[in-house]
Coordinates of C-alpha atoms and ligand atoms in Angstrom, one line a residue:
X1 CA 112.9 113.1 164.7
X2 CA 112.4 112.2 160.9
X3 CA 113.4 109.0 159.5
X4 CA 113.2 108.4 155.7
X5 CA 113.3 105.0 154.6
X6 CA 114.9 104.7 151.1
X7 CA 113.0 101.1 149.5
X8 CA 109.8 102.1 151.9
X9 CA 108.3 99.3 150.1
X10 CA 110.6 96.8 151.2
X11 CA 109.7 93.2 152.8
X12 CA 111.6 94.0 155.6
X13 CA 110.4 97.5 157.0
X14 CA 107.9 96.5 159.2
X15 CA 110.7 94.9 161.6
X16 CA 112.2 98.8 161.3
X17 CA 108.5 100.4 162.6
X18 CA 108.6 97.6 165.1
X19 CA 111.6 98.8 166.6
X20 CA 110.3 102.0 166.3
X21 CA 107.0 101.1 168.1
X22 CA 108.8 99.8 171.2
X23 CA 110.4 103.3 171.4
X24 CA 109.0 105.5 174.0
X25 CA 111.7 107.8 175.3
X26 CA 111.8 111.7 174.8
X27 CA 113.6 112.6 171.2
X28 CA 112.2 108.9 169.8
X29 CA 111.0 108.8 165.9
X30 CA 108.0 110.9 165.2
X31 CA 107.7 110.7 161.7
X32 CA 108.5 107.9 159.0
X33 CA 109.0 108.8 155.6
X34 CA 108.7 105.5 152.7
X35 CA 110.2 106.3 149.7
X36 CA 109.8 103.2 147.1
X37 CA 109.5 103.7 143.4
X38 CA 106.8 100.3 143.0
X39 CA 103.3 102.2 144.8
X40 CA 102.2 98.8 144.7
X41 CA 104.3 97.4 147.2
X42 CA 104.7 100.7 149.4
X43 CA 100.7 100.5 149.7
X44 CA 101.2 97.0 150.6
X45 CA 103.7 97.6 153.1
X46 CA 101.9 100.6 154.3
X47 CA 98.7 97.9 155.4
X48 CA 101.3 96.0 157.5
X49 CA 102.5 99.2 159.5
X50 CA 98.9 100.3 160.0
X51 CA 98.4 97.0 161.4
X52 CA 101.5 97.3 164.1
X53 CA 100.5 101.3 164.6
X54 CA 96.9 99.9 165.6
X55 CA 97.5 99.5 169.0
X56 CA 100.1 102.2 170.1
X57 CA 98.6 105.3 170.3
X58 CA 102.2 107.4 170.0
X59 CA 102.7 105.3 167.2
X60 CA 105.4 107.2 164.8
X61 CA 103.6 109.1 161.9
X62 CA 103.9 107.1 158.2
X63 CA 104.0 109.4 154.9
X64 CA 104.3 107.3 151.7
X65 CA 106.1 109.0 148.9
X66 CA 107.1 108.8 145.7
X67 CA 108.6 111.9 145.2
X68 CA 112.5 111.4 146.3
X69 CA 112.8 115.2 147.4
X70 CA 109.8 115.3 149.6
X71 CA 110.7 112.6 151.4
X72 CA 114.2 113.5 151.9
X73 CA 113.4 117.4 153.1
X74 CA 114.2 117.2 157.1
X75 CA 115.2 113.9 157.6
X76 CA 117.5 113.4 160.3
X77 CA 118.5 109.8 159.9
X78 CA 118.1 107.9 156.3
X79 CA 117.7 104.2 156.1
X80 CA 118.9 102.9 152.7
X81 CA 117.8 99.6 151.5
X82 CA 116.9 99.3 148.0
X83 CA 117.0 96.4 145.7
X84 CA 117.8 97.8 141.7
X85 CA 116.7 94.9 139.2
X86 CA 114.3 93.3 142.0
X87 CA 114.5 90.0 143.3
X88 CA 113.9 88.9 139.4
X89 CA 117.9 90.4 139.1
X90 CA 119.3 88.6 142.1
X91 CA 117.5 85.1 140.3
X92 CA 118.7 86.9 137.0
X93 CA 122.8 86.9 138.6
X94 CA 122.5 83.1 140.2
X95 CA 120.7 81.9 137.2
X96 CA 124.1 83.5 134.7
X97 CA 127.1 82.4 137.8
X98 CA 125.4 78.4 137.4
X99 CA 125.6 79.0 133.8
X100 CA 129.2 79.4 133.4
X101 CA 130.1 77.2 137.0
X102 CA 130.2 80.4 139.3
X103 CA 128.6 81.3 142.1
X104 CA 126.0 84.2 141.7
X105 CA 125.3 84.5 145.1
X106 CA 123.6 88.4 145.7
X107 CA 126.6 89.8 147.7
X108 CA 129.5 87.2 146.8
X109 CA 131.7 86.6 143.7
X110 CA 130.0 87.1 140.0
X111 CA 126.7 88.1 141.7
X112 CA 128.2 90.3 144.2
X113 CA 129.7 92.4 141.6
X114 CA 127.0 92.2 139.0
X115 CA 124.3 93.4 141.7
X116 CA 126.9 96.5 142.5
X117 CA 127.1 97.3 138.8
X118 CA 123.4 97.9 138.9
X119 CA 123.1 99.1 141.9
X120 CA 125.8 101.7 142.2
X121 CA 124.2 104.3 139.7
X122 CA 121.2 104.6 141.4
X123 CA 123.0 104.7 144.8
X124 CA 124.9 107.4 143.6
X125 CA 122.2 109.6 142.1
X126 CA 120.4 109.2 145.8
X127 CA 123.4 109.9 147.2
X128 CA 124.0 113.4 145.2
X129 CA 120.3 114.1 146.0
X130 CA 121.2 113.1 149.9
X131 CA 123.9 116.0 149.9
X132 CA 122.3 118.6 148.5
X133 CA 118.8 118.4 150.2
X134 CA 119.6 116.8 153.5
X135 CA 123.7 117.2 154.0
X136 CA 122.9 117.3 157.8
X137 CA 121.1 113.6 158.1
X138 CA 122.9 110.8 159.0
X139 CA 122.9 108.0 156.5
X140 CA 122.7 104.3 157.6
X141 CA 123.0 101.9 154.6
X142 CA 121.6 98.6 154.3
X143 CA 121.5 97.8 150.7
X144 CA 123.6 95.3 149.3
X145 CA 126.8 94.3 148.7
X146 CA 126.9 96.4 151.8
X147 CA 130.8 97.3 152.0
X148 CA 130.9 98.1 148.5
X149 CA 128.0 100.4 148.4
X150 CA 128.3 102.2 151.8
X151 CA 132.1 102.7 150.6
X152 CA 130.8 104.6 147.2
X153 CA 128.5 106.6 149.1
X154 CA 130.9 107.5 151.6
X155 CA 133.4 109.6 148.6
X156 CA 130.4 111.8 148.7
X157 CA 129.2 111.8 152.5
X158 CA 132.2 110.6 154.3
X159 CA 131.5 109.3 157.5
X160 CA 128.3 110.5 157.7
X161 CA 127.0 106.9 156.0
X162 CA 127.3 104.0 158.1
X163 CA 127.2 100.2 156.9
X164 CA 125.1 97.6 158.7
X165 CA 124.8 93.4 158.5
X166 CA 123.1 91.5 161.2
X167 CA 125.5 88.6 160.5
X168 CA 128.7 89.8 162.6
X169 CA 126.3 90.5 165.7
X170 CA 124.4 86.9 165.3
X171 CA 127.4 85.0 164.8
X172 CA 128.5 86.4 168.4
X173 CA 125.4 85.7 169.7
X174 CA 125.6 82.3 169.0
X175 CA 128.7 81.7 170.0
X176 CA 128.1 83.7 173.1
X177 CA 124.8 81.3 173.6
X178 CA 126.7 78.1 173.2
X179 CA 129.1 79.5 176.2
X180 CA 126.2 80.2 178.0
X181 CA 126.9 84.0 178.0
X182 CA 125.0 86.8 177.4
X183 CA 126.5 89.6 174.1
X184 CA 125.6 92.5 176.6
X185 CA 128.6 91.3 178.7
X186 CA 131.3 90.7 175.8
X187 CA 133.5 92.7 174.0
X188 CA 133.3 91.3 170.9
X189 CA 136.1 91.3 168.6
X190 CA 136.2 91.2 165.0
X191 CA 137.9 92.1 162.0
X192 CA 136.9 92.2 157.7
X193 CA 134.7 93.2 155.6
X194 CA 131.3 93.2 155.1
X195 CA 130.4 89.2 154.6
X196 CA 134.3 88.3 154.7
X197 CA 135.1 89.3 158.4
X198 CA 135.9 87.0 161.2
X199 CA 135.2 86.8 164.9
X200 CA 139.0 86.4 166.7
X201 CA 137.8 87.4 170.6
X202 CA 135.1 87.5 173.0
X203 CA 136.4 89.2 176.1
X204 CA 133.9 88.9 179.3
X205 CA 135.5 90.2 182.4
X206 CA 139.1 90.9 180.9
X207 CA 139.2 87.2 179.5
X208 CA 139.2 86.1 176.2
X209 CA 136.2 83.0 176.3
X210 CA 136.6 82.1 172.4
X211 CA 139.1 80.0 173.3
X212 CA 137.0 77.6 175.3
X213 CA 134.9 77.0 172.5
X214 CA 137.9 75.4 171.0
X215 CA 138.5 73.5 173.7
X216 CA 135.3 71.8 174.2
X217 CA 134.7 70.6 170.1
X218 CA 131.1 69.1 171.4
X219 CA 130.0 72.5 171.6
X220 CA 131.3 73.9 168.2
X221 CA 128.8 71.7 166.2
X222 CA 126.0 72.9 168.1
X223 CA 125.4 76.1 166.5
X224 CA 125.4 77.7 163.0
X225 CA 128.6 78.4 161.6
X226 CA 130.3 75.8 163.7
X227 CA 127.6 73.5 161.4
X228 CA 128.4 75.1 158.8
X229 CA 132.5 75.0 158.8
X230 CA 132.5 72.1 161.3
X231 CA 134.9 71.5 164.5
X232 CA 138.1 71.2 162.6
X233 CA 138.4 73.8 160.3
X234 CA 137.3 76.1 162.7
X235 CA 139.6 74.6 165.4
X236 CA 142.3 75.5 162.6
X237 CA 141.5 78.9 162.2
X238 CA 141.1 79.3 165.6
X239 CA 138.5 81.9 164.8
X240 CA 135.1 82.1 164.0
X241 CA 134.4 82.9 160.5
X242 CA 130.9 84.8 159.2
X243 CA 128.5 82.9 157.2
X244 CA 128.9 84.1 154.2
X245 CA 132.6 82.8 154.0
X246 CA 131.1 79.5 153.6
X247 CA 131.2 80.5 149.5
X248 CA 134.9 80.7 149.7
X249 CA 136.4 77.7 152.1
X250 CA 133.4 75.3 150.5
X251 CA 133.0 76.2 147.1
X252 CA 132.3 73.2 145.3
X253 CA 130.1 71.8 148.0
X254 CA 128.0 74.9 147.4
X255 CA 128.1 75.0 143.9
X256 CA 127.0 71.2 144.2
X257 CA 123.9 71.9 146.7
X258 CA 123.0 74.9 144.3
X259 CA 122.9 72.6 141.2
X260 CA 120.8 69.5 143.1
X261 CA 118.2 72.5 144.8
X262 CA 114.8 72.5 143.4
X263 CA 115.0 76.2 143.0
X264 CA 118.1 78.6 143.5
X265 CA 117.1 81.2 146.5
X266 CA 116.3 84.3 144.6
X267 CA 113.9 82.5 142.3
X268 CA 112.0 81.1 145.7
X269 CA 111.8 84.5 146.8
X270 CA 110.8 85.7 143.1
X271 CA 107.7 83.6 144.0
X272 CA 107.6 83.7 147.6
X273 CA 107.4 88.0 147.6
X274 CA 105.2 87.4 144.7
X275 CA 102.4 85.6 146.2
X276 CA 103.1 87.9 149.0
X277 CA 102.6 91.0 147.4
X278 CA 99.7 89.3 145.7
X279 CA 97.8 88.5 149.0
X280 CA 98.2 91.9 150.0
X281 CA 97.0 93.1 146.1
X282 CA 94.0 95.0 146.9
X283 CA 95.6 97.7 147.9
X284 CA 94.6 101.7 145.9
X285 CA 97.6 102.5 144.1
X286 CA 95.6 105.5 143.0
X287 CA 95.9 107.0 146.7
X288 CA 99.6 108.2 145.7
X289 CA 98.8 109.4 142.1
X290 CA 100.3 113.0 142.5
X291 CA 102.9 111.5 145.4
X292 CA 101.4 112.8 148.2
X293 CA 101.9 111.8 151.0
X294 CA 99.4 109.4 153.0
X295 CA 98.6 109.3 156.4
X296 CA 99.2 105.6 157.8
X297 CA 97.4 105.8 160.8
X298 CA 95.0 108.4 160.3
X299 CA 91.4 108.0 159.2
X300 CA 92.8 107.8 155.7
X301 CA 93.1 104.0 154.9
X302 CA 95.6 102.1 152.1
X303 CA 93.0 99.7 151.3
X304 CA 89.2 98.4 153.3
X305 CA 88.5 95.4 151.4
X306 CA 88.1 92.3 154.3
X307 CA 90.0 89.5 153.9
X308 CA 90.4 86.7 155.9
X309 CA 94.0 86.9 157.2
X310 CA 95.1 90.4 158.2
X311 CA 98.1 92.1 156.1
X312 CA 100.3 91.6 159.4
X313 CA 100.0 88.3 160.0
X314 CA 100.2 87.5 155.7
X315 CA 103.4 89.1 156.3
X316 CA 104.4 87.6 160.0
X317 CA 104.0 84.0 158.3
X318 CA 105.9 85.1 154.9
X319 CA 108.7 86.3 157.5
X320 CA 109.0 83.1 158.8
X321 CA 109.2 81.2 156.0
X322 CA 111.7 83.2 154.4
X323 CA 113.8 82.9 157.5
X324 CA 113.7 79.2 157.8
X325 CA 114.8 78.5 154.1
X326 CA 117.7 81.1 154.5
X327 CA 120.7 79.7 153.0
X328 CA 119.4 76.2 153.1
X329 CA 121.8 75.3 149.7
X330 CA 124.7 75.7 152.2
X331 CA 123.2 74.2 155.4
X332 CA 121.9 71.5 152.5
X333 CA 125.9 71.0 151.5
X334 CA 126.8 70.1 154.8
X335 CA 123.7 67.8 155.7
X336 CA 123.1 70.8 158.9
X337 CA 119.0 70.5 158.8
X338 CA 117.0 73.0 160.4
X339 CA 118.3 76.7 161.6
X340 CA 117.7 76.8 165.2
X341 CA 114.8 78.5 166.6
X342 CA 116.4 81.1 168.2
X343 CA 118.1 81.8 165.0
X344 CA 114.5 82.5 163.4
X345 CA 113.3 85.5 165.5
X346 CA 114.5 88.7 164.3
X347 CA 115.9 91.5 166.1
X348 CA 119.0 91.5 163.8
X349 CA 119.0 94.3 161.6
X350 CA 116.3 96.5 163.1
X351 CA 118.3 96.5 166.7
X352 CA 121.7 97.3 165.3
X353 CA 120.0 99.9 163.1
X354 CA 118.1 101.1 165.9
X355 CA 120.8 101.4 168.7
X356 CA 123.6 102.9 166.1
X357 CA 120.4 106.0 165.7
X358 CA 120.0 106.1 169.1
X359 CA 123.5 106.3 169.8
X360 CA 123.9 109.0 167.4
X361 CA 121.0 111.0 168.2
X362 CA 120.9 110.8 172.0
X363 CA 124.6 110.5 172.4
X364 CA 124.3 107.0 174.4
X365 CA 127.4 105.3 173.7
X366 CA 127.4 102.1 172.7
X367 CA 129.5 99.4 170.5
X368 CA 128.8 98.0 167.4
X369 CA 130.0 96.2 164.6
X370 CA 129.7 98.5 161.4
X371 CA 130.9 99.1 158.1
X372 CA 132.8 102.4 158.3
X373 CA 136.0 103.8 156.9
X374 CA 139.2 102.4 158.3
X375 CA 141.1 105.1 159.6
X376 CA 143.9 102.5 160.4
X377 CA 141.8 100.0 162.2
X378 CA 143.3 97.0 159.8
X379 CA 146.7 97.9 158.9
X380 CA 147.1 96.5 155.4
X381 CA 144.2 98.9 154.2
X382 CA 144.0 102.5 153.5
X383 CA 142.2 105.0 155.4
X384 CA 139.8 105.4 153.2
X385 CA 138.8 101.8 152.4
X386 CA 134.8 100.9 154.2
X387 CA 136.0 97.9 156.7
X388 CA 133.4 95.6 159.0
X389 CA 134.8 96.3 162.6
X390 CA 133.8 97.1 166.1
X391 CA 132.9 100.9 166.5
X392 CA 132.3 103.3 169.3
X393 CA 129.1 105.3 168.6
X394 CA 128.2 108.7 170.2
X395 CA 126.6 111.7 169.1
X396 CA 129.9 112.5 166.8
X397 CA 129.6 109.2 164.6
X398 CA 130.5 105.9 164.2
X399 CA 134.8 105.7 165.0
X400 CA 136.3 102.2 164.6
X401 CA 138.1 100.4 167.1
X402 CA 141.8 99.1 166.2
X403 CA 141.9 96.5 168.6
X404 CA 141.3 92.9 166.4
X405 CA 143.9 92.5 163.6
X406 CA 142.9 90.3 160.7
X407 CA 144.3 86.9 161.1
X408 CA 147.2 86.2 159.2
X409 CA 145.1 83.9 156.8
X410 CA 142.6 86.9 156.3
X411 CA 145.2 89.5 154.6
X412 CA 145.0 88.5 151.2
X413 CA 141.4 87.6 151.1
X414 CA 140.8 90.6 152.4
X415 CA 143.1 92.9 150.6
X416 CA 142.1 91.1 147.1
X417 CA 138.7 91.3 148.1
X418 CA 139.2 95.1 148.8
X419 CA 140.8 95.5 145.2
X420 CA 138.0 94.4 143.8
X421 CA 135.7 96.3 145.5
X422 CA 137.1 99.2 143.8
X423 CA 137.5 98.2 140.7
X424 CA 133.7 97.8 140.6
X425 CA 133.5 100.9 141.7
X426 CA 135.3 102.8 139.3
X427 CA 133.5 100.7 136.4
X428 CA 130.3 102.0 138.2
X429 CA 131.4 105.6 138.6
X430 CA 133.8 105.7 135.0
X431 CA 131.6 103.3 132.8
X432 CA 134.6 101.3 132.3
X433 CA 134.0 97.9 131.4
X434 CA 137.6 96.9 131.3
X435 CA 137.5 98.1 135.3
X436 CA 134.4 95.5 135.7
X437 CA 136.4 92.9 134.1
X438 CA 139.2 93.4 136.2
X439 CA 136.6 93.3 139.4
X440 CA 135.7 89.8 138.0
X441 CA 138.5 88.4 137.0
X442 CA 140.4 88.9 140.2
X443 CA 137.4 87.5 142.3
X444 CA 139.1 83.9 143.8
X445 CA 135.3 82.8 142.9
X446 CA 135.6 83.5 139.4
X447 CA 138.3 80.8 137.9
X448 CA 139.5 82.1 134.3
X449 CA 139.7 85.4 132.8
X450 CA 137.3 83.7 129.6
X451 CA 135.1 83.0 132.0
X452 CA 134.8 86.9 133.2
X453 CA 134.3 87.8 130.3
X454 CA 131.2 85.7 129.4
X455 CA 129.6 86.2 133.1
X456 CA 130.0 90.1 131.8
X457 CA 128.9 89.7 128.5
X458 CA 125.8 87.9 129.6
X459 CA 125.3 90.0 132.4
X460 CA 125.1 92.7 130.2
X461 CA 122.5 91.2 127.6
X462 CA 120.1 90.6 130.3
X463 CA 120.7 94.0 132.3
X464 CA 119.6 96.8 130.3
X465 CA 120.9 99.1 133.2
X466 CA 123.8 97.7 132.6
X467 CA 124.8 99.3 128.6
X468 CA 126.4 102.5 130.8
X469 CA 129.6 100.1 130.6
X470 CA 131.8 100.7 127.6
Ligands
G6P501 C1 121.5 88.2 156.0 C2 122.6 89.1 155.4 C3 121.9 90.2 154.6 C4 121.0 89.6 153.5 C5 120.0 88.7 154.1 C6 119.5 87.9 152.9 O1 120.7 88.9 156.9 O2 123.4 89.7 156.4 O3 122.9 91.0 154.0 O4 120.3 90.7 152.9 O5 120.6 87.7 155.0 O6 118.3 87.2 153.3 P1 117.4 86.6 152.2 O7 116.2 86.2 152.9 O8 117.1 87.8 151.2 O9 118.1 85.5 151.5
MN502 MN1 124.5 91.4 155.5

């Protein structure tokens, strides 16, 4: 089987080959196609999979490419994970939302929509060339604002793209943890979009166990979100809400940690990924000159200079780091400290991504929490709209289960939240700048129509990608 990985050159692939590499079983991944339009980070990213491939010998084959239709030819699953305007845009987005008051979080409010404005173009152009040269593969998006752009791409694939987050699946394992049960055993229900859902159940052995988590309130602050929204707000809602929600009921305690931090998060990872890449800088960039393809673990090597460190454990120890400081402003709001360990090992991503292949390809059933079309799961949206829910996966798809309503608190967040989805969407796909105004605007993070209009305006200054909107 052929895998294409759309950003090959991103920070996070190697914890994709890993998964790969623990894959032994008949109709596995044989071949890994990296796609990346920076050759300097694909070569560098291409040291750390040589690295891992070093020690199996039926190590999945690595072909680096810059040519788009070569590495798209015979794929049967694509991976999608790009990041358009670099980490320097997602600074660029937080730097303009503190400006004006806003949050410019990457996949929330002002810098939610921003990033999809830039982002949506290029998705779409992939997506076009996704259809015509590989209409058979199945397409599993990662790059974000995840339900916005797995929802564009799915007017041209339908339900052949598939969403994925790691948050929905963590958050249940922590809850799980703190009940001292395992997720293999729960049915996990849940019900949103993607960074805006909510966990309502956790059914082990017919019973719903969320419940006692309420009841015992010394367990709630022992964990993540229940840190994060503390005992009784969550007791109110009576639900456990994702992460990233923590920009909505907190606001201004987040907008307050933001302006006290040394450095907002996507200028530490400006520098962070920059030293990285750096480390990691002796790397041939002439190797791909006409974008062939290069073989990873064949004689031919990215790069022999010695160094003292290898490229895996450079990028092992930059993993880390960027895991411990993840979302610290907001931990920092709430006085929460350190993530817990167990929160620190990853598994998160790669797995879901992993088992949601498998399940496809091998027909192993299995359930999931993905960003697919609705098809009725959540009543108050159409069928068409890209929601975060449970899903059944065999060798037909992804289908969504219809089990977990939205809580009644949930409807218009979520509905809202859907509207302006779209209306980014149709500025992306129409050029209509009124549409992206509407989009902002209507975002509950975004407080006055004046002040849509300047996060636009400046928005547009600084992106150059940007002057499609008229
Ligand atoms: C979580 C979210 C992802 C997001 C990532 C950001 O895993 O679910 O959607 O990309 O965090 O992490 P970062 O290290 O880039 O801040
Ligand atoms: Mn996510």
């Amino acid at each position: 089987m052929k895998l294409t990985i759309l950003g090959g050159g991103g920070f996070r692939v190697p914890l994709v080959y890993s998964a790969l590499l623990r894959d032994h079983d008949a109709g596995r991944v044989t071949a890994v196609a990296l796609y990346d339009t920076d050759v300097r980070r694909l070569t560098a990213i291409a040291r750390v999979l040589q690295e891992q491939a070093s020690a199996h010998p039926d190590a999945p084959v690595v072909t680096l490419h810059t040519d788009l239709d070569d590495a798209l030819r015979g794929a049967d699953f694509i991976f999608s994970a790009i990041r358009v305007g670099g980490m320097g845009g997602r600074s660029c987005d937080e730097r303009i939302g503190a400006s004006h008051g806003v949050i410019g979080q990457e996949t929330v409010g002002f810098g939610g929509i921003s990033y999809a404005l830039r982002t949506l173009p290029v998705v779409m152009e992939l997506t076009e060339r996704i259809a015509k040269l590989a209409p058979e593969a199945w397409v599993i998006n990662f790059t974000n604002p995840a339900g916005v752009v797995t929802e564009a791409m799915s007017r041209v694939l339908g339900d052949r793209v598939i969403g994925i987050c790691d948050s929905p699946i963590g958050l249940a394992r922590r809850v799980l943890g703190v009940l001292g049960l395992r997720s293999v055993d729960a049915t996990i229900g849940y019900a949103g979009l993607n960074h805006l859902g909510w966990l309502r159940s956790l059914t082990v052995d017919g019973r719903d166990v969320l419940p006692d988590l309420f009841a015992s309130p010394d367990l709630i602050e022992t964990f993540e979100e229940g840190r994060l929204f503390g005992r009784e707000w969550l007791s109110a809602l009576g639900a456990v809400p994702n992460e990233y929600l923590h920009y909505y009921y907190f606001t201004r305690e987040v907008r307050h940690a933001d302006q006290l931090a040394v450095q907002s998060r996507g200028a530490y990872l400006v520098e962070q990924q920059a030293r990285f890449f750096d480390e990691l800088g002796h790397s041939d960039p002439a190797a791909l000159r006409d974008g062939a393809p290069l073989q990873v673990n064949s004689a031919q090597q990215v790069d022999s200079a010695p160094r003292a460190d290898s490229a895996l454990e450079i990028w092992d120890r930059t993993r880390m780091e960027r895991e411990t400081t993840y979302m610290a402003a907001n931990r920092e709001s709430v006085g929460m400290g350190e993530r817990d360990p167990d929160d620190l090992i990853s598994g998160g991503y790669e797995n879901v991504a992993i088992a949601l292949m498998r399940g496809i390809a091998h027909d192993q059933q299995a359930r999931l929490i993905l960003n697919v079309r609705n098809r009725g799961t959540l009543v108050q949206l159409d069928a068409d709209a890209v929601v975060e829910v449970p899903c059944i996966v065999d060798s037909s798809g992804a289908h969504p289960v219809s089990e977990t309503a939205l809580p009644d608190f949930a409807v218009g967040m979520v509905v809202n939240a859907k509207y302006v989805e779209r209306q980014t969407i149709e500025a992306a796909l129409t050029g209509s700048k009124t549409a992206a105004l509407r989009a902002l605007a209507h975002h509950p993070l975004v407080d006055s129509v004046t002040v849509a209009r300047a996060l636009l305006d400046d928005a547009m200054a600084e992106f150059g990608e940007l002057a499609y909107l008229r």
